XYZ file of C-alpha atoms in Angstrom:
602
model
C -0.084 -0.019 -0.261
C 1.259 3.582 -1.120
C -0.674 5.420 1.141
C 1.267 8.032 2.984
C 0.492 7.821 6.910
C -1.201 11.025 7.118
C -3.791 9.739 4.294
C -4.016 6.506 5.958
C -4.822 8.039 9.471
C -7.522 9.969 7.458
C -8.946 6.870 5.914
C -9.439 5.220 9.486
C -11.152 8.277 11.004
C -13.082 8.410 8.295
C -14.388 4.730 8.669
C -14.260 5.136 13.005
C -17.620 7.715 12.261
C -19.226 6.026 9.484
C -23.182 5.270 10.771
C -22.939 2.392 8.379
C -20.596 0.241 6.198
C -19.443 2.538 3.876
C -20.957 2.910 0.574
C -20.793 5.112 -2.329
C -22.358 8.764 -1.145
C -23.204 11.736 -3.209
C -20.150 14.292 -2.527
C -20.878 17.544 -4.378
C -19.459 19.231 -1.221
C -16.177 17.238 -1.304
C -15.913 18.094 -4.849
C -16.293 21.870 -4.445
C -12.995 21.556 -1.866
C -10.875 21.144 -4.984
C -11.261 25.106 -5.952
C -10.128 25.901 -9.513
C -9.972 22.216 -10.475
C -11.976 21.124 -13.719
C -14.577 18.572 -12.916
C -14.554 15.525 -15.155
C -18.162 15.709 -16.836
C -20.898 12.791 -15.734
C -18.247 11.677 -13.409
C -20.113 11.851 -9.825
C -17.467 12.366 -7.055
C -18.581 9.274 -5.108
C -17.138 7.339 -8.125
C -13.524 8.700 -7.218
C -13.510 8.126 -3.490
C -12.717 5.178 -1.509
C -14.520 6.614 1.314
C -16.254 9.951 1.956
C -13.500 12.491 1.698
C -10.710 10.214 0.469
C -9.652 9.611 -2.923
C -9.777 6.336 -4.128
C -6.146 4.312 -4.785
C -8.000 1.652 -6.892
C -10.520 1.006 -9.435
C -12.759 -2.283 -10.188
C -13.242 -2.603 -13.492
C -15.718 -4.801 -15.104
C -15.698 -6.138 -18.514
C -18.670 -7.958 -20.857
C -17.942 -11.253 -21.298
C -17.089 -10.928 -24.995
C -14.097 -8.866 -24.216
C -10.577 -9.896 -24.512
C -10.025 -8.157 -21.398
C -12.551 -10.090 -19.511
C -10.643 -13.324 -19.849
C -6.521 -12.106 -20.411
C -4.674 -10.774 -17.725
C -2.163 -9.429 -20.270
C -4.905 -7.526 -22.288
C -6.459 -6.086 -19.417
C -2.898 -5.102 -17.922
C -2.460 -3.112 -21.871
C -5.754 -1.605 -21.378
C -4.798 -0.310 -18.050
C -1.974 1.255 -19.643
C -3.297 2.718 -22.719
C -6.343 4.219 -20.380
C -3.839 5.709 -18.125
C -2.188 7.193 -20.907
C -5.068 9.031 -22.306
C -5.859 10.340 -18.773
C -2.133 11.247 -18.313
C -1.778 8.635 -15.412
C 0.350 5.715 -14.352
C -2.090 2.761 -14.425
C -1.267 -0.469 -13.491
C -3.495 -3.685 -13.369
C -3.007 -5.664 -10.222
C -5.168 -9.055 -9.898
C -8.023 -10.341 -11.067
C -10.738 -11.030 -8.636
C -13.193 -13.812 -8.068
C -15.917 -12.273 -10.254
C -13.549 -11.787 -12.969
C -13.737 -8.211 -12.648
C -9.680 -6.368 -12.879
C -7.967 -4.591 -9.887
C -6.615 -1.636 -11.298
C -3.765 0.154 -9.397
C -4.381 4.529 -9.778
C -0.534 5.191 -9.193
C 0.464 7.724 -6.597
C -1.312 10.389 -4.910
C -3.677 11.288 -7.505
C -6.499 14.146 -6.580
C -10.448 13.477 -6.970
C -10.486 15.110 -10.377
C -7.335 13.069 -11.791
C -9.330 9.823 -10.878
C -12.396 10.971 -12.453
C -10.622 11.477 -15.733
C -9.396 7.638 -15.553
C -13.012 6.876 -14.607
C -14.311 8.535 -17.592
C -11.743 6.888 -19.962
C -13.063 3.362 -18.638
C -16.675 4.434 -19.004
C -16.445 5.510 -22.581
C -15.298 2.207 -23.333
C -17.941 -0.012 -24.769
C -16.436 -3.154 -23.745
C -16.508 -2.082 -19.933
C -19.622 -2.893 -18.420
C -18.822 -0.902 -15.239
C -16.061 0.754 -13.287
C -16.076 1.818 -9.618
C -13.877 2.710 -6.903
C -12.375 0.108 -4.564
C -14.172 1.415 -1.780
C -13.225 1.054 1.699
C -15.637 -0.852 4.121
C -15.702 -0.952 7.944
C -17.943 -2.364 10.710
C -20.657 0.030 11.412
C -19.599 3.044 13.952
C -21.077 3.535 17.191
C -24.870 3.741 17.375
C -26.836 6.641 18.109
C -28.247 5.377 21.361
C -27.944 8.001 23.933
C -26.495 5.690 26.677
C -24.268 3.596 24.369
C -20.960 5.239 25.427
C -21.545 3.714 28.973
C -21.668 -0.191 27.637
C -18.030 -0.825 27.925
C -19.133 -4.604 28.011
C -19.754 -4.188 24.462
C -17.036 -2.483 22.934
C -13.966 -1.881 24.823
C -10.788 -3.254 23.903
C -9.744 -4.771 27.706
C -12.860 -6.288 28.628
C -15.531 -5.481 26.176
C -17.078 -8.680 24.023
C -16.458 -6.904 20.592
C -19.907 -6.976 19.642
C -19.781 -3.810 17.145
C -17.510 -5.682 14.676
C -20.185 -8.341 14.792
C -22.874 -5.856 13.468
C -21.461 -5.654 10.058
C -22.353 -9.287 9.416
C -25.529 -9.638 11.280
C -28.130 -8.167 13.887
C -29.678 -11.163 14.776
C -32.446 -10.477 12.248
C -35.070 -13.835 12.201
C -34.210 -15.358 15.686
C -35.856 -15.404 18.924
C -34.781 -15.411 22.155
C -36.411 -16.905 25.309
C -35.726 -15.196 28.179
C -36.706 -17.270 30.965
C -36.949 -15.140 33.769
C -39.272 -12.688 35.865
C -41.292 -11.438 32.786
C -41.414 -8.045 31.148
C -42.092 -4.441 32.290
C -43.273 -2.174 29.395
C -40.296 -0.151 28.246
C -39.820 1.760 25.138
C -36.378 0.767 24.143
C -37.174 -2.836 24.334
C -40.912 -3.085 23.259
C -40.559 -3.083 19.555
C -38.681 -6.242 20.040
C -40.862 -8.348 22.246
C -43.202 -10.794 20.651
C -45.247 -12.905 22.954
C -44.458 -15.227 25.594
C -46.244 -17.047 28.770
C -46.616 -17.002 32.217
C -45.494 -20.191 33.680
C -45.761 -19.512 37.271
C -48.617 -21.582 38.826
C -47.926 -21.072 42.625
C -50.234 -17.669 43.368
C -48.043 -16.814 46.132
C -45.242 -16.805 44.195
C -46.623 -14.996 40.809
C -48.174 -12.101 42.912
C -50.419 -11.217 39.966
C -53.297 -12.965 41.586
C -53.648 -15.626 38.887
C -51.974 -18.962 37.920
C -50.449 -19.669 34.197
C -51.709 -17.282 31.578
C -50.159 -15.896 28.431
C -49.607 -12.544 30.110
C -45.638 -12.486 31.082
C -46.227 -9.007 32.452
C -43.968 -8.401 35.221
C -45.697 -7.188 38.346
C -42.829 -6.979 40.720
C -41.069 -9.514 42.789
C -40.741 -7.483 46.060
C -40.700 -9.015 49.270
C -40.508 -8.151 52.986
C -38.241 -9.302 55.413
C -38.092 -12.839 56.712
C -41.265 -13.363 54.014
C -38.625 -15.241 52.152
C -37.027 -17.355 55.151
C -36.093 -15.948 58.256
C -33.406 -13.461 58.395
C -33.603 -12.488 54.966
C -33.795 -8.848 54.358
C -36.629 -6.848 52.535
C -36.151 -6.174 48.816
C -37.670 -3.678 45.984
C -38.466 -5.090 42.811
C -35.644 -6.442 40.556
C -37.380 -6.219 37.245
C -34.527 -8.538 36.485
C -36.347 -10.328 33.175
C -36.367 -6.554 31.945
C -32.324 -6.017 32.377
C -31.190 -9.402 30.888
C -33.774 -8.917 27.828
C -32.313 -5.445 26.765
C -28.882 -6.635 27.013
C -29.717 -8.926 24.406
C -32.133 -6.905 21.949
C -32.582 -3.334 23.133
C -33.942 -1.493 20.153
C -30.556 0.009 18.540
C -29.944 3.020 16.485
C -33.168 4.790 17.610
C -31.700 7.456 19.336
C -32.503 6.691 22.982
C -31.375 4.842 25.504
C -28.797 1.476 25.030
C -28.119 -0.841 22.195
C -29.032 -4.755 22.267
C -26.283 -7.019 21.368
C -28.766 -8.615 18.832
C -30.601 -5.848 18.047
C -32.451 -7.362 14.956
C -33.502 -10.279 17.363
C -36.985 -10.772 19.116
C -37.291 -11.617 22.510
C -39.925 -14.174 23.943
C -40.337 -13.350 27.913
C -41.258 -16.169 29.763
C -42.413 -15.855 33.278
C -41.037 -18.348 35.669
C -39.756 -16.014 38.747
C -41.434 -14.229 40.987
C -41.839 -13.500 44.583
C -38.993 -15.110 46.574
C -38.020 -16.892 43.291
C -39.558 -19.657 41.194
C -40.149 -23.625 41.320
C -38.262 -26.249 38.975
C -41.390 -27.568 38.148
C -42.267 -24.184 36.247
C -38.823 -23.835 34.708
C -38.760 -27.281 33.303
C -42.111 -26.368 31.296
C -40.851 -22.946 30.502
C -37.953 -24.729 28.639
C -40.068 -27.244 27.175
C -42.456 -24.643 25.431
C -39.854 -21.990 24.486
C -38.116 -24.693 22.435
C -41.403 -25.788 20.793
C -42.248 -28.612 22.827
C -45.843 -29.625 23.993
C -47.127 -28.449 27.713
C -50.258 -29.866 29.011
C -52.630 -27.295 29.098
C -50.442 -24.643 27.423
C -50.980 -23.397 23.831
C -48.448 -24.056 21.302
C -45.989 -21.608 21.277
C -46.073 -19.294 18.255
C -42.712 -17.918 18.807
C -39.930 -21.090 19.032
C -37.040 -19.998 20.566
C -33.581 -20.799 18.739
C -31.956 -19.550 22.113
C -33.257 -19.937 25.746
C -31.644 -17.655 28.458
C -31.629 -18.586 31.832
C -30.040 -16.035 34.060
C -31.352 -18.206 36.948
C -30.431 -20.746 39.535
C -30.172 -22.911 42.645
C -28.118 -24.848 44.873
C -27.440 -28.538 44.566
C -27.228 -30.856 41.509
C -28.886 -30.731 38.393
C -31.787 -32.665 38.720
C -32.621 -35.464 35.966
C -35.893 -33.872 35.618
C -34.036 -30.291 34.375
C -31.328 -32.539 32.769
C -34.611 -33.752 30.608
C -36.061 -30.660 29.682
C -32.565 -29.029 28.628
C -32.129 -32.380 26.693
C -35.168 -31.898 24.981
C -34.950 -28.311 24.146
C -31.310 -29.094 22.809
C -32.718 -32.091 20.553
C -35.039 -29.243 19.162
C -32.321 -27.297 18.122
C -32.413 -24.925 20.878
C -29.261 -23.265 22.580
C -29.530 -23.179 26.214
C -27.184 -20.443 28.003
C -27.284 -20.406 31.630
C -25.595 -18.425 34.527
C -22.550 -20.130 36.683
C -23.942 -18.528 39.618
C -22.886 -16.024 41.974
C -21.709 -17.439 44.916
C -18.253 -17.276 44.470
C -18.267 -21.164 44.598
C -17.815 -24.181 42.324
C -20.301 -24.054 39.639
C -20.802 -28.086 40.025
C -22.702 -27.073 43.228
C -25.064 -25.069 41.526
C -27.830 -25.846 38.798
C -28.601 -25.316 36.038
C -24.890 -23.932 35.690
C -23.784 -27.560 36.510
C -26.103 -29.450 33.942
C -24.962 -30.984 30.996
C -25.795 -29.886 27.452
C -25.672 -25.697 28.145
C -23.206 -23.235 27.851
C -22.520 -22.185 31.273
C -21.384 -18.702 32.035
C -19.066 -16.745 34.328
C -18.775 -13.273 34.758
C -15.988 -10.961 34.234
C -15.086 -7.409 35.459
C -14.169 -4.217 33.566
C -10.372 -5.298 33.821
C -11.272 -8.624 32.238
C -10.573 -10.885 35.477
C -13.244 -13.160 37.285
C -15.813 -10.992 39.008
C -15.178 -11.659 42.751
C -19.020 -13.040 42.850
C -18.946 -15.609 40.077
C -18.868 -19.124 40.077
C -16.180 -20.929 38.453
C -14.931 -24.643 37.554
C -14.327 -26.959 34.916
C -17.995 -26.607 33.816
C -17.915 -23.340 32.866
C -18.188 -22.860 29.459
C -17.133 -19.009 28.722
C -17.079 -16.074 30.382
C -18.901 -12.689 29.596
C -18.771 -9.304 31.228
C -21.188 -9.174 34.081
C -19.667 -6.286 35.631
C -18.719 -5.339 39.394
C -20.194 -2.386 40.949
C -18.227 -2.451 44.235
C -14.849 -0.640 42.112
C -17.573 2.033 40.893
C -21.204 1.916 39.657
C -20.248 2.449 35.953
C -18.308 -0.722 36.281
C -21.572 -2.660 36.013
C -23.835 -3.610 33.135
C -26.049 -0.922 32.013
C -29.722 -2.016 30.595
C -33.249 -1.432 30.681
C -35.011 -1.250 33.715
C -38.289 0.128 35.698
C -38.145 2.799 38.509
C -40.663 0.984 40.827
C -39.796 -0.145 44.039
C -42.896 -2.390 44.312
C -45.091 -1.943 41.233
C -44.386 -0.641 37.881
C -43.635 2.817 37.548
C -41.429 4.934 34.676
C -38.629 3.109 32.786
C -35.384 3.763 33.173
C -31.418 2.258 33.034
C -29.690 0.833 36.034
C -26.286 -0.691 36.280
C -26.383 -4.117 37.615
C -23.574 -7.005 38.125
C -23.634 -10.579 38.058
C -23.709 -13.992 36.173
C -27.113 -13.204 35.463
C -25.748 -10.048 33.191
C -22.772 -12.187 31.811
C -25.144 -14.701 30.342
C -27.648 -12.478 28.200
C -24.178 -11.327 26.630
C -23.696 -14.871 25.261
C -27.305 -15.641 24.588
C -27.019 -12.369 22.490
C -24.140 -13.810 20.654
C -25.900 -17.194 20.012
C -28.718 -15.183 18.009
C -26.285 -13.437 16.118
C -25.077 -16.750 14.882
C -28.315 -18.245 14.405
C -29.127 -15.305 12.160
C -26.315 -15.821 10.159
C -26.239 -19.560 9.719
C -29.569 -21.114 10.732
C -28.132 -24.570 10.234
C -25.845 -24.538 13.300
C -26.465 -26.883 16.010
C -26.332 -25.699 19.619
C -23.432 -27.875 19.980
C -21.517 -26.177 17.086
C -22.802 -22.518 18.476
C -20.827 -23.623 21.609
C -18.172 -24.957 19.879
C -17.145 -21.868 17.926
C -18.056 -19.451 21.071
C -15.144 -21.365 22.810
C -12.642 -21.631 19.871
C -13.092 -18.215 19.057
C -12.794 -16.697 22.608
C -9.377 -14.829 23.384
C -7.672 -15.311 26.420
C -9.070 -13.891 29.623
C -7.319 -10.387 30.125
C -7.634 -10.587 33.863
C -7.084 -13.374 36.498
C -9.287 -16.271 37.192
C -8.484 -19.035 39.553
C -10.757 -22.116 39.835
C -11.905 -22.283 35.599
C -13.320 -19.540 33.738
C -13.959 -21.624 30.561
C -12.343 -21.018 27.426
C -11.635 -17.516 28.254
C -13.629 -14.112 27.277
C -16.287 -14.258 24.269
C -15.208 -12.317 20.913
C -18.778 -11.712 19.141
C -17.019 -10.500 16.030
C -14.571 -13.721 15.814
C -17.317 -16.130 16.323
C -19.469 -14.297 14.102
C -16.742 -14.150 11.208
C -15.992 -18.075 11.639
C -19.858 -19.330 11.610
C -20.188 -17.034 8.312
C -17.210 -18.168 6.583
C -15.386 -14.992 6.738
C -13.007 -15.600 9.152
C -12.223 -17.243 12.460
C -12.565 -21.065 13.322
C -15.877 -23.206 13.853
C -13.895 -25.503 15.832
C -10.801 -26.899 13.847
C -9.848 -30.660 13.325
C -11.522 -33.152 15.531
C -9.986 -36.678 16.443
C -12.621 -39.181 17.948
C -12.163 -42.064 20.252
C -15.304 -44.003 20.145
C -14.409 -47.169 21.767
C -16.219 -48.041 24.860
C -14.322 -48.554 28.141
C -15.988 -49.545 31.095
C -15.141 -47.391 34.726
C -14.971 -50.130 37.483
C -16.822 -49.025 41.026
C -14.591 -47.662 43.386
C -11.512 -48.638 41.504
C -8.378 -48.160 39.432
C -8.482 -45.384 36.835
C -9.030 -46.475 33.216
C -7.566 -44.498 29.999
C -8.513 -44.221 26.594
C -6.280 -43.260 24.012
C -6.357 -41.153 20.739
C -3.232 -40.730 18.293
C -3.296 -37.324 16.789
C -1.187 -36.724 13.786
C -0.966 -34.066 10.880
C -0.675 -30.941 13.030
C 1.920 -28.298 13.211
C 3.365 -26.999 16.233
C 1.837 -27.039 19.849
C -1.877 -27.551 20.890
C -4.005 -24.777 21.280
C -4.450 -22.348 24.337
C -8.095 -23.434 24.055
C -8.047 -27.000 23.337
C -11.407 -28.674 23.211
C -12.091 -31.916 25.023
C -15.407 -33.669 24.638
C -16.534 -36.181 26.927
C -19.386 -38.716 26.857
C -19.569 -40.606 29.949
C -22.794 -42.753 31.329
C -22.642 -42.795 35.202
C -25.259 -42.974 38.056
C -23.463 -40.433 40.156
C -21.090 -38.448 38.443
C -19.694 -36.988 41.532
C -17.724 -39.890 42.209
C -15.621 -39.315 39.120
C -12.229 -37.961 38.818
C -11.054 -36.732 34.784
C -7.687 -35.862 33.451
C -6.683 -35.403 29.674
C -3.002 -36.949 29.965
C -0.865 -35.042 27.166
C 1.840 -37.004 24.907
C 4.668 -36.291 27.544
C 2.622 -37.463 30.156
C 1.327 -34.308 31.758
C -1.926 -34.132 33.601
C -4.705 -31.839 33.079
C -7.362 -32.112 35.651
C -11.117 -31.814 34.009
C -13.064 -32.734 36.609
C -12.554 -33.336 40.415
C -14.589 -35.695 42.626
C -17.666 -33.955 44.367
C -20.093 -35.618 47.134
C -22.663 -32.947 46.355
C -22.653 -33.680 42.691
C -25.263 -36.420 42.381
C -26.325 -36.025 38.674
C -25.966 -38.725 36.237
C -23.656 -38.693 33.580
C -21.043 -36.548 31.814
C -21.568 -34.941 28.664
C -20.049 -31.895 28.181
C -16.684 -29.990 26.782
C -14.006 -29.136 28.748
C -11.278 -26.402 27.627
C -7.707 -26.724 28.383
C -4.827 -24.658 27.654
C -2.199 -27.092 25.958
C -0.265 -24.535 24.135
C 2.910 -25.464 26.147
C 2.278 -29.508 24.441
C 3.365 -30.708 21.069
C 0.191 -31.280 19.268
C 0.975 -34.526 17.617
C 1.269 -37.545 19.612
C -1.222 -40.069 22.006
C -3.232 -38.465 24.089
C -5.128 -40.216 26.625
C -8.107 -39.789 28.774
C -8.096 -41.110 32.148
C -10.857 -41.618 34.081
C -11.378 -42.748 37.963
C -14.597 -43.873 40.177
C -13.473 -42.629 43.656
C -16.691 -44.188 45.714
C -18.530 -46.781 46.033
C -22.319 -47.850 44.900
C -22.325 -46.340 41.305
C -20.955 -47.792 38.083
C -20.177 -46.032 34.678
C -18.705 -46.251 30.953
C -16.539 -43.905 28.805
C -18.762 -43.871 26.067
C -16.507 -41.661 23.741
C -14.300 -38.426 23.812
C -12.538 -36.177 21.269
C -10.216 -33.552 20.935
C -10.943 -30.671 18.730
C -7.469 -28.519 17.873
């Protein structure tokens, strides 16, 4: 590139303030800046610009199919030289584009008028179908939402999720995200993207709205008095939690007010399961089933089936077989289930549904990119996303749509919250972007691509924060085929190995070959183990040199069945080629199991 540093800076600056992908613009004012220079007839200024205010450096020339220049690079080059000579410039054929068009370099530091002269020469040739400038494109610039500058979680280089870079490709159009939460309180910055949902709260003491299940998912408030939700539990105002979560996913954007949603072209289906003091598994299980297109007795069929479910909720203990069954059903129907790891600063293995299989379990990071102090952690965490930390300053939380009512709905507003509840909708929004650009993706492929394209956590995390900090732009590029990685090469062992009860460790091997260099920093280890009490199991990955990486420790409180998940290992110090082993040991009596299969994805 021959562009001078000053002109290059100008191009970047122009790109940064563009309100959309840069396209040809009427630019009579730009032409007028060249006072005294004659304008080439019938050549609009836009045909001379790489970006508004920046002169083109190259032209893309399409020849008619019968022209010799359409097939011969030598003829195209000779034509460029001849036309340059006519215009008094030094032109150079660069290469043939995939469409067959010729890319022509315009020489050193041409003025807009000089470029117009060259364009006019091509336009006068009856063998030329079109001639256009090689325009500079960039991602959409900052949206015009008034509070967008406060959404560090979307765009800051240190710990933001690189969301604006994804908007050049997709905004989530055509995808519905079910927010299984407290319901929805009307907000003008979200209303345009809200579609019908359902209220699944069957217990009127929890629902507060005076009735049981119905088609109205409106949030009446979830406030409670001191000791009302248990001895020693202090009073709490209404949270409007579901509305805050929904705003992060799909608040209306470029509407001149409020905040920007991550997948602002997507729709939100509010599904109410949380009320006063929380919500029951039975309601949540039905909500998962219904939201993903399953049938629930007594409830009308869902007309807005969700491709993504967000569950920023949780409780203590193992993932129950009942909840796991509902999740499995949703995933089998093609719905990606994204859940919060939890806010207890504890191993997620002790908290559901963050410890369930077939979910994307999300930990929270703060504004420095470290694990937020409250966030759960552990080998079952899949990915991290911004969750904020208001203890270091209110503005270090996550800003989203809310309501000012202490008990019942009042005026709409925006507030900073923190939590894995806030991190989770970042990943649900990303999943919606991915579904929009590639509707054939399975939930497993979505999870794999998010992990594979994550970047290393900018800050510290002890205990396990998944594959790193999600990167929206890189992930969307990967699934759209324009960059990134959808998961790399996979090596699999499908030979079943019995795991003896309270016995010696067993191993299964995979021979990896054809790779170069070291293994990746986010090596994906997929494990499928049948076991009737997975807390008994200890699982290690053994590298070719014998180094071991603990994937799962034993836990006496994890009574759920089976291990069917993908772990992420920083194996960048290991040579990729060689024999890798999965080592599994049952450390307690009375339950048996079998390693069905496992895989490595580089």
